[in-house]
């Protein structure tokens, strides 16, 4: 935690459908940390509006990951954040957003 803002640093659950909320235990979630979900068996991720950053390798080597929904609030996506996702990987995001421009560049 930094300046009262939380970072998701890992996932130990068994659910494959994940919603990443904007608040956990009263703290605002600002980022998804480096390798937070790497090597997990997740298949679908919805990141709620308000989360701003996805660090390096956040969802690295998740071959079951078929879709992620990125909010307009995302303004940074780290290196290899989604490398190793399913070959059918789909990103849902708003046209004109940082996430949209990021996805188009890859």
mmCIF file of C-alpha atoms in Angstrom, residues 23-82:
data_model
loop_
_atom_site.group_PDB
_atom_site.id
_atom_site.type_symbol
_atom_site.label_atom_id
_atom_site.label_comp_id
_atom_site.label_asym_id
_atom_site.label_seq_id
_atom_site.Cartn_x
_atom_site.Cartn_y
_atom_site.Cartn_z
ATOM 1 C CA UNK A 23 -11.937 -1.131 -3.231
ATOM 2 C CA UNK A 24 -10.722 -3.914 -0.952
ATOM 3 C CA UNK A 25 -11.174 -3.667 2.825
ATOM 4 C CA UNK A 26 -11.861 0.054 2.477
ATOM 5 C CA UNK A 27 -8.704 0.783 0.457
ATOM 6 C CA UNK A 28 -8.814 2.072 -3.099
ATOM 7 C CA UNK A 29 -7.163 -0.340 -5.523
ATOM 8 C CA UNK A 30 -4.936 1.598 -7.890
ATOM 9 C CA UNK A 31 -2.852 -1.078 -9.582
ATOM 10 C CA UNK A 32 -2.368 -4.733 -10.331
ATOM 11 C CA UNK A 33 1.160 -5.585 -9.277
ATOM 12 C CA UNK A 34 3.955 -7.355 -11.087
ATOM 13 C CA UNK A 35 3.166 -11.045 -11.691
ATOM 14 C CA UNK A 36 0.046 -10.799 -9.489
ATOM 15 C CA UNK A 37 -1.913 -13.381 -11.507
ATOM 16 C CA UNK A 38 0.977 -15.007 -13.386
ATOM 17 C CA UNK A 39 0.693 -18.761 -13.924
ATOM 18 C CA UNK A 40 -2.884 -18.883 -12.619
ATOM 19 C CA UNK A 41 -5.771 -20.796 -14.180
ATOM 20 C CA UNK A 42 -8.036 -17.758 -14.601
ATOM 21 C CA UNK A 43 -10.106 -17.530 -17.775
ATOM 22 C CA UNK A 44 -11.975 -14.224 -17.581
ATOM 23 C CA UNK A 45 -10.956 -10.975 -15.879
ATOM 24 C CA UNK A 46 -13.017 -7.831 -15.459
ATOM 25 C CA UNK A 47 -11.057 -4.870 -14.128
ATOM 26 C CA UNK A 48 -13.334 -2.222 -12.626
ATOM 27 C CA UNK A 49 -13.252 1.475 -13.496
ATOM 28 C CA UNK A 50 -10.816 3.369 -11.276
ATOM 29 C CA UNK A 51 -7.878 0.982 -11.497
ATOM 30 C CA UNK A 52 -5.067 2.784 -13.291
ATOM 31 C CA UNK A 53 -2.083 0.475 -13.767
ATOM 32 C CA UNK A 54 -1.260 -3.079 -14.747
ATOM 33 C CA UNK A 55 2.356 -3.909 -13.950
ATOM 34 C CA UNK A 56 4.825 -6.100 -15.821
ATOM 35 C CA UNK A 57 3.863 -9.754 -16.210
ATOM 36 C CA UNK A 58 0.620 -9.218 -14.238
ATOM 37 C CA UNK A 59 -1.219 -11.966 -16.170
ATOM 38 C CA UNK A 60 1.822 -13.691 -17.636
ATOM 39 C CA UNK A 61 1.613 -17.359 -18.645
ATOM 40 C CA UNK A 62 -2.118 -17.787 -18.118
ATOM 41 C CA UNK A 63 -2.985 -20.109 -21.031
ATOM 42 C CA UNK A 64 -6.637 -20.360 -19.951
ATOM 43 C CA UNK A 65 -7.104 -16.580 -20.044
ATOM 44 C CA UNK A 66 -9.541 -15.936 -22.890
ATOM 45 C CA UNK A 67 -10.813 -12.437 -22.102
ATOM 46 C CA UNK A 68 -10.086 -9.314 -20.136
ATOM 47 C CA UNK A 69 -12.188 -6.177 -19.798
ATOM 48 C CA UNK A 70 -10.132 -3.022 -19.285
ATOM 49 C CA UNK A 71 -11.649 0.223 -17.973
ATOM 50 C CA UNK A 72 -11.084 3.716 -19.363
ATOM 51 C CA UNK A 73 -9.123 4.534 -16.193
ATOM 52 C CA UNK A 74 -6.187 2.300 -17.208
ATOM 53 C CA UNK A 75 -3.245 4.542 -18.131
ATOM 54 C CA UNK A 76 -0.338 2.085 -17.937
ATOM 55 C CA UNK A 77 0.118 -1.531 -19.031
ATOM 56 C CA UNK A 78 3.479 -3.099 -18.291
ATOM 57 C CA UNK A 79 5.716 -5.254 -20.431
ATOM 58 C CA UNK A 80 4.379 -8.757 -21.184
ATOM 59 C CA UNK A 81 1.319 -8.144 -18.999
ATOM 60 C CA UNK A 82 -0.764 -10.636 -20.995
#
